[in-house]
Amino acid sequence: AQSVTQPDIHITVSEGASLELRCNYSYGATPYLFWYVQSPGQGLQLLLKYFSGDTLVQGIKGFEAEFKRSQSSFNLRKPSVHWSDAAEYFCAVGFGNEKLTFGTGTRLTIIP
Amino acid sequence: NAGVMQNPRHLVRRRGQEARLRCSPMKGHSHVYWYRQLPEEGLKFMVYLQKENIIDESGMPKERFSAEFPKEGPSILRIQQVVRGDSAAYFCASSQNRDQPQHFGDGTRLSIL
């Protein structure tokens, strides 16, 4: 069965510093890969997605992610975080775009 | 273009009552997905529906839970005889077709007294 691992439960980063959130997956084939962000009490907003092609994908709010097949990873990065980036981040995988499997999330705290 | 609309945002029920959660997909979207999020956990897939059809219900509990997406009107997730363990946030997502990403609503927080 497919699974998604986000090894970091909680990350604290200074405003203006760079950010990398890790995501590893276990899947029978190359899945569709997604990063979503969730603010408290809100739904999930899609940051970016990878279906095929260029393994470095650009998303909204200055985020990017790189698919590495050899490492079964899809890490999320941002060169300089803003206080408004504080939220919960979820990595998700699916075969096609249907039944998504989510990781347990990484909570991002931004300090001044 | 309105997003995915879920109501109510918060729902309180006593044990043994029924809970009905509604989801109106984005305009032009005919695919609806329901997920459940327990505290401190990620979202767990429950069911995938297209208009009038259940496509995949592999994540639905075998008893008390049902979902529908009628030809007209919103999708409904129904939980009969609720128990404390049903307390969670329930999210609905919709997509235009199988090749497009899912867009999520703000969820319904269900609390069981």
mmCIF file of C-alpha atoms in Angstrom:
data_model
loop_
_atom_site.group_PDB
_atom_site.id
_atom_site.type_symbol
_atom_site.label_atom_id
_atom_site.label_comp_id
_atom_site.label_asym_id
_atom_site.label_seq_id
_atom_site.Cartn_x
_atom_site.Cartn_y
_atom_site.Cartn_z
ATOM 1 C CA ALA A 1 0.000 0.000 0.000
ATOM 2 C CA GLN A 2 1.151 3.504 -0.709
ATOM 3 C CA SER A 3 2.381 5.682 2.126
ATOM 4 C CA VAL A 4 3.741 9.173 2.639
ATOM 5 C CA THR A 5 6.253 10.152 5.288
ATOM 6 C CA GLN A 6 6.870 13.653 6.493
ATOM 7 C CA PRO A 7 9.622 13.083 9.043
ATOM 8 C CA ASP A 8 9.526 16.550 10.584
ATOM 9 C CA ILE A 9 6.498 17.126 12.784
ATOM 10 C CA HIS A 10 7.422 20.696 13.651
ATOM 11 C CA ILE A 11 9.963 23.093 12.153
ATOM 12 C CA THR A 12 10.876 26.570 13.373
ATOM 13 C CA VAL A 13 12.547 28.983 10.993
ATOM 14 C CA SER A 14 13.563 32.606 11.275
ATOM 15 C CA GLU A 15 11.836 35.052 8.980
ATOM 16 C CA GLY A 16 13.910 35.540 5.872
ATOM 17 C CA ALA A 17 15.696 32.212 6.217
ATOM 18 C CA SER A 18 15.427 29.389 3.716
ATOM 19 C CA LEU A 19 13.098 26.461 4.198
ATOM 20 C CA GLU A 20 13.024 22.831 3.165
ATOM 21 C CA LEU A 21 10.235 20.451 4.141
ATOM 22 C CA ARG A 22 10.835 16.779 3.513
ATOM 23 C CA CYS A 23 8.484 14.272 1.956
ATOM 24 C CA ASN A 24 9.175 10.649 1.097
ATOM 25 C CA TYR A 25 6.710 8.252 -0.440
ATOM 26 C CA SER A 26 6.305 4.561 -1.025
ATOM 27 C CA TYR A 27 4.390 3.714 -4.154
ATOM 28 C CA GLY A 28 4.259 1.062 -6.820
ATOM 29 C CA ALA A 29 4.760 3.494 -9.666
ATOM 30 C CA THR A 30 5.564 7.145 -10.113
ATOM 31 C CA PRO A 31 2.630 8.813 -8.483
ATOM 32 C CA TYR A 32 1.110 12.205 -8.820
ATOM 33 C CA LEU A 33 2.645 14.387 -6.100
ATOM 34 C CA PHE A 34 1.208 17.400 -4.329
ATOM 35 C CA TRP A 35 1.967 19.897 -1.609
ATOM 36 C CA TYR A 36 -0.910 21.554 0.232
ATOM 37 C CA VAL A 37 -0.886 24.229 2.948
ATOM 38 C CA GLN A 38 -3.456 24.501 5.712
ATOM 39 C CA SER A 39 -3.931 27.539 7.928
ATOM 40 C CA PRO A 40 -5.692 27.047 11.280
ATOM 41 C CA GLY A 41 -9.403 26.410 10.877
ATOM 42 C CA GLN A 42 -9.142 26.476 7.110
ATOM 43 C CA GLY A 43 -9.161 24.009 4.276
ATOM 44 C CA LEU A 44 -6.191 22.965 2.216
ATOM 45 C CA GLN A 45 -4.753 25.139 -0.497
ATOM 46 C CA LEU A 46 -2.772 23.600 -3.319
ATOM 47 C CA LEU A 47 0.793 24.953 -3.482
ATOM 48 C CA LEU A 48 2.084 22.882 -6.377
ATOM 49 C CA LYS A 49 1.818 19.549 -8.117
ATOM 50 C CA TYR A 50 3.961 17.157 -10.131
ATOM 51 C CA PHE A 51 2.520 14.873 -12.749
ATOM 52 C CA SER A 52 5.401 14.389 -15.199
ATOM 53 C CA GLY A 53 8.096 16.281 -17.054
ATOM 54 C CA ASP A 54 10.459 18.736 -15.418
ATOM 55 C CA THR A 55 11.280 17.444 -11.949
ATOM 56 C CA LEU A 56 11.579 20.942 -10.478
ATOM 57 C CA VAL A 57 8.132 22.463 -10.184
ATOM 58 C CA GLN A 58 7.211 25.976 -9.276
ATOM 59 C CA GLY A 59 4.195 26.780 -7.188
ATOM 60 C CA ILE A 60 2.388 29.687 -5.661
ATOM 61 C CA LYS A 61 3.725 31.973 -2.932
ATOM 62 C CA GLY A 62 7.328 31.455 -4.029
ATOM 63 C CA PHE A 63 7.437 27.726 -3.238
ATOM 64 C CA GLU A 64 9.093 25.076 -5.342
ATOM 65 C CA ALA A 65 9.538 21.320 -5.038
ATOM 66 C CA GLU A 66 11.874 18.803 -6.621
ATOM 67 C CA PHE A 67 10.921 15.249 -7.503
ATOM 68 C CA LYS A 68 13.773 12.800 -7.055
ATOM 69 C CA ARG A 69 12.816 9.367 -8.277
ATOM 70 C CA SER A 70 15.953 7.684 -6.931
ATOM 71 C CA GLN A 71 15.187 8.910 -3.419
ATOM 72 C CA SER A 72 11.386 8.674 -3.645
ATOM 73 C CA SER A 73 11.275 12.216 -2.401
ATOM 74 C CA PHE A 74 9.386 15.385 -3.186
ATOM 75 C CA ASN A 75 10.811 18.070 -0.896
ATOM 76 C CA LEU A 76 9.305 21.526 -0.676
ATOM 77 C CA ARG A 77 11.568 24.578 -0.623
ATOM 78 C CA LYS A 78 11.381 28.315 -0.294
ATOM 79 C CA PRO A 79 14.448 30.588 -0.383
ATOM 80 C CA SER A 80 13.129 33.167 2.074
ATOM 81 C CA VAL A 81 10.159 32.613 4.363
ATOM 82 C CA HIS A 82 7.688 35.256 5.454
ATOM 83 C CA TRP A 83 5.735 35.344 8.713
ATOM 84 C CA SER A 84 2.582 34.589 6.707
ATOM 85 C CA ASP A 85 4.019 31.210 5.736
ATOM 86 C CA ALA A 86 3.363 29.876 9.231
ATOM 87 C CA ALA A 87 0.917 27.006 8.727
ATOM 88 C CA GLU A 88 0.662 23.231 8.419
ATOM 89 C CA TYR A 89 2.074 21.699 5.250
ATOM 90 C CA PHE A 90 0.920 18.397 3.819
ATOM 91 C CA CYS A 91 2.514 16.273 1.158
ATOM 92 C CA ALA A 92 0.154 14.000 -0.766
ATOM 93 C CA VAL A 93 0.455 11.311 -3.422
ATOM 94 C CA GLY A 94 -2.024 9.600 -5.658
ATOM 95 C CA PHE A 95 -2.293 7.305 -8.598
ATOM 96 C CA GLY A 96 -3.788 9.745 -10.994
ATOM 97 C CA ASN A 97 -5.653 12.483 -9.279
ATOM 98 C CA GLU A 98 -8.174 10.526 -7.335
ATOM 99 C CA LYS A 99 -7.683 8.909 -3.969
ATOM 100 C CA LEU A 100 -4.933 10.958 -2.343
ATOM 101 C CA THR A 101 -2.777 9.673 0.478
ATOM 102 C CA PHE A 102 -1.564 12.406 2.801
ATOM 103 C CA GLY A 103 1.386 12.618 5.118
ATOM 104 C CA THR A 104 0.847 13.570 8.744
ATOM 105 C CA GLY A 105 1.942 17.125 8.097
ATOM 106 C CA THR A 106 4.714 19.485 9.160
ATOM 107 C CA ARG A 107 3.853 22.467 11.293
ATOM 108 C CA LEU A 108 5.916 25.514 10.380
ATOM 109 C CA THR A 109 6.564 28.253 12.925
ATOM 110 C CA ILE A 110 8.225 31.499 11.886
ATOM 111 C CA ILE A 111 10.159 33.531 14.438
ATOM 112 C CA PRO A 112 11.111 37.194 13.966
ATOM 113 C CA ASN B 1 -15.823 31.724 -9.147
ATOM 114 C CA ALA B 2 -16.799 30.454 -5.726
ATOM 115 C CA GLY B 3 -14.692 27.740 -4.183
ATOM 116 C CA VAL B 4 -15.837 24.500 -2.639
ATOM 117 C CA MET B 5 -18.533 25.313 -0.124
ATOM 118 C CA GLN B 6 -19.097 23.164 2.927
ATOM 119 C CA ASN B 7 -21.770 23.590 5.543
ATOM 120 C CA PRO B 8 -22.141 23.753 8.337
ATOM 121 C CA ARG B 9 -18.677 24.865 9.402
ATOM 122 C CA HIS B 10 -19.268 23.492 12.874
ATOM 123 C CA LEU B 11 -21.705 20.788 13.897
ATOM 124 C CA VAL B 12 -22.401 19.502 17.382
ATOM 125 C CA ARG B 13 -24.279 16.267 17.898
ATOM 126 C CA ARG B 14 -25.053 14.019 20.843
ATOM 127 C CA ARG B 15 -24.179 10.370 20.731
ATOM 128 C CA GLY B 16 -26.757 8.419 18.762
ATOM 129 C CA GLN B 17 -27.899 11.345 16.602
ATOM 130 C CA GLU B 18 -27.390 11.708 12.891
ATOM 131 C CA ALA B 19 -24.950 14.114 11.246
ATOM 132 C CA ARG B 20 -25.365 15.453 7.724
ATOM 133 C CA LEU B 21 -22.501 17.288 6.098
ATOM 134 C CA ARG B 22 -22.983 19.134 2.827
ATOM 135 C CA CYS B 23 -20.570 19.967 0.066
ATOM 136 C CA SER B 24 -21.171 22.080 -3.012
ATOM 137 C CA PRO B 25 -18.324 21.627 -5.488
ATOM 138 C CA MET B 26 -16.784 24.408 -7.510
ATOM 139 C CA LYS B 27 -18.733 25.424 -10.578
ATOM 140 C CA GLY B 28 -18.040 23.024 -13.408
ATOM 141 C CA HIS B 29 -16.655 20.307 -11.143
ATOM 142 C CA SER B 30 -18.374 16.937 -11.254
ATOM 143 C CA HIS B 31 -15.944 14.936 -9.107
ATOM 144 C CA VAL B 32 -16.243 15.086 -5.320
ATOM 145 C CA TYR B 33 -14.016 13.571 -2.640
ATOM 146 C CA TRP B 34 -14.504 13.332 1.115
ATOM 147 C CA TYR B 35 -11.653 13.154 3.620
ATOM 148 C CA ARG B 36 -11.533 12.947 7.397
ATOM 149 C CA GLN B 37 -8.887 14.589 9.566
ATOM 150 C CA LEU B 38 -8.458 13.470 13.119
ATOM 151 C CA PRO B 39 -6.605 15.775 15.547
ATOM 152 C CA GLU B 40 -2.857 15.932 14.885
ATOM 153 C CA GLU B 41 -3.192 13.699 11.835
ATOM 154 C CA GLY B 42 -3.239 14.062 8.083
ATOM 155 C CA LEU B 43 -6.306 13.670 5.937
ATOM 156 C CA LYS B 44 -7.631 10.182 5.291
ATOM 157 C CA PHE B 45 -9.537 9.443 2.102
ATOM 158 C CA MET B 46 -13.099 8.290 2.598
ATOM 159 C CA VAL B 47 -15.017 8.294 -0.682
ATOM 160 C CA TYR B 48 -14.894 9.518 -4.283
ATOM 161 C CA LEU B 49 -18.093 10.302 -6.156
ATOM 162 C CA GLN B 50 -19.194 11.565 -9.502
ATOM 163 C CA LYS B 51 -22.698 12.701 -10.228
ATOM 164 C CA GLU B 52 -25.047 9.966 -9.010
ATOM 165 C CA ASN B 53 -22.235 7.418 -8.775
ATOM 166 C CA ILE B 54 -19.894 6.217 -6.055
ATOM 167 C CA ILE B 55 -16.561 5.535 -7.731
ATOM 168 C CA ASP B 56 -14.407 4.519 -4.758
ATOM 169 C CA GLU B 57 -15.602 4.078 -1.202
ATOM 170 C CA SER B 58 -12.641 2.101 0.056
ATOM 171 C CA GLY B 59 -12.015 4.548 2.894
ATOM 172 C CA MET B 60 -15.539 4.585 4.262
ATOM 173 C CA PRO B 61 -16.307 2.764 7.503
ATOM 174 C CA LYS B 62 -18.496 -0.241 6.795
ATOM 175 C CA GLU B 63 -21.313 0.877 9.049
ATOM 176 C CA ARG B 64 -23.155 4.120 9.807
ATOM 177 C CA PHE B 65 -21.445 6.151 7.057
ATOM 178 C CA SER B 66 -22.895 6.869 3.629
ATOM 179 C CA ALA B 67 -22.357 9.412 0.889
ATOM 180 C CA GLU B 68 -24.248 10.600 -2.129
ATOM 181 C CA PHE B 69 -23.876 13.120 -4.916
ATOM 182 C CA PRO B 70 -27.243 13.535 -6.585
ATOM 183 C CA LYS B 71 -27.840 14.896 -10.019
ATOM 184 C CA GLU B 72 -29.059 18.124 -8.486
ATOM 185 C CA GLY B 73 -27.799 19.624 -5.256
ATOM 186 C CA PRO B 74 -24.805 19.179 -3.037
ATOM 187 C CA SER B 75 -22.962 16.053 -2.047
ATOM 188 C CA ILE B 76 -23.998 14.737 1.357
ATOM 189 C CA LEU B 77 -21.921 12.765 3.850
ATOM 190 C CA ARG B 78 -24.232 11.134 6.357
ATOM 191 C CA ILE B 79 -23.213 9.627 9.655
ATOM 192 C CA GLN B 80 -25.871 7.720 11.540
ATOM 193 C CA GLN B 81 -25.837 7.042 15.292
ATOM 194 C CA VAL B 82 -22.723 9.109 15.870
ATOM 195 C CA VAL B 83 -20.167 8.105 18.479
ATOM 196 C CA ARG B 84 -17.387 10.066 20.188
ATOM 197 C CA GLY B 85 -14.825 8.672 17.779
ATOM 198 C CA ASP B 86 -16.569 10.396 14.873
ATOM 199 C CA SER B 87 -15.378 13.764 16.181
ATOM 200 C CA ALA B 88 -13.121 15.131 13.465
ATOM 201 C CA ALA B 89 -12.844 17.648 10.672
ATOM 202 C CA TYR B 90 -14.445 16.453 7.464
ATOM 203 C CA PHE B 91 -13.172 17.959 4.241
ATOM 204 C CA CYS B 92 -14.694 17.886 0.829
ATOM 205 C CA ALA B 93 -12.714 18.438 -2.356
ATOM 206 C CA SER B 94 -13.776 18.714 -5.957
ATOM 207 C CA SER B 95 -12.114 18.509 -9.325
ATOM 208 C CA GLN B 96 -13.122 19.109 -12.900
ATOM 209 C CA ASN B 97 -11.986 15.688 -14.018
ATOM 210 C CA ARG B 98 -9.499 12.985 -13.127
ATOM 211 C CA ASP B 99 -6.570 14.951 -14.542
ATOM 212 C CA GLN B 100 -7.113 18.129 -12.562
ATOM 213 C CA PRO B 101 -6.035 18.744 -8.950
ATOM 214 C CA GLN B 102 -8.498 18.633 -6.102
ATOM 215 C CA HIS B 103 -9.643 21.891 -4.548
ATOM 216 C CA PHE B 104 -10.656 21.736 -0.897
ATOM 217 C CA GLY B 105 -13.372 23.370 1.123
ATOM 218 C CA ASP B 106 -12.820 24.794 4.608
ATOM 219 C CA GLY B 107 -14.232 21.674 6.253
ATOM 220 C CA THR B 108 -16.920 20.824 8.773
ATOM 221 C CA ARG B 109 -15.789 20.389 12.365
ATOM 222 C CA LEU B 110 -17.943 17.701 13.931
ATOM 223 C CA SER B 111 -18.060 17.465 17.706
ATOM 224 C CA ILE B 112 -19.862 14.663 19.510
ATOM 225 C CA LEU B 113 -21.041 15.286 23.048
#
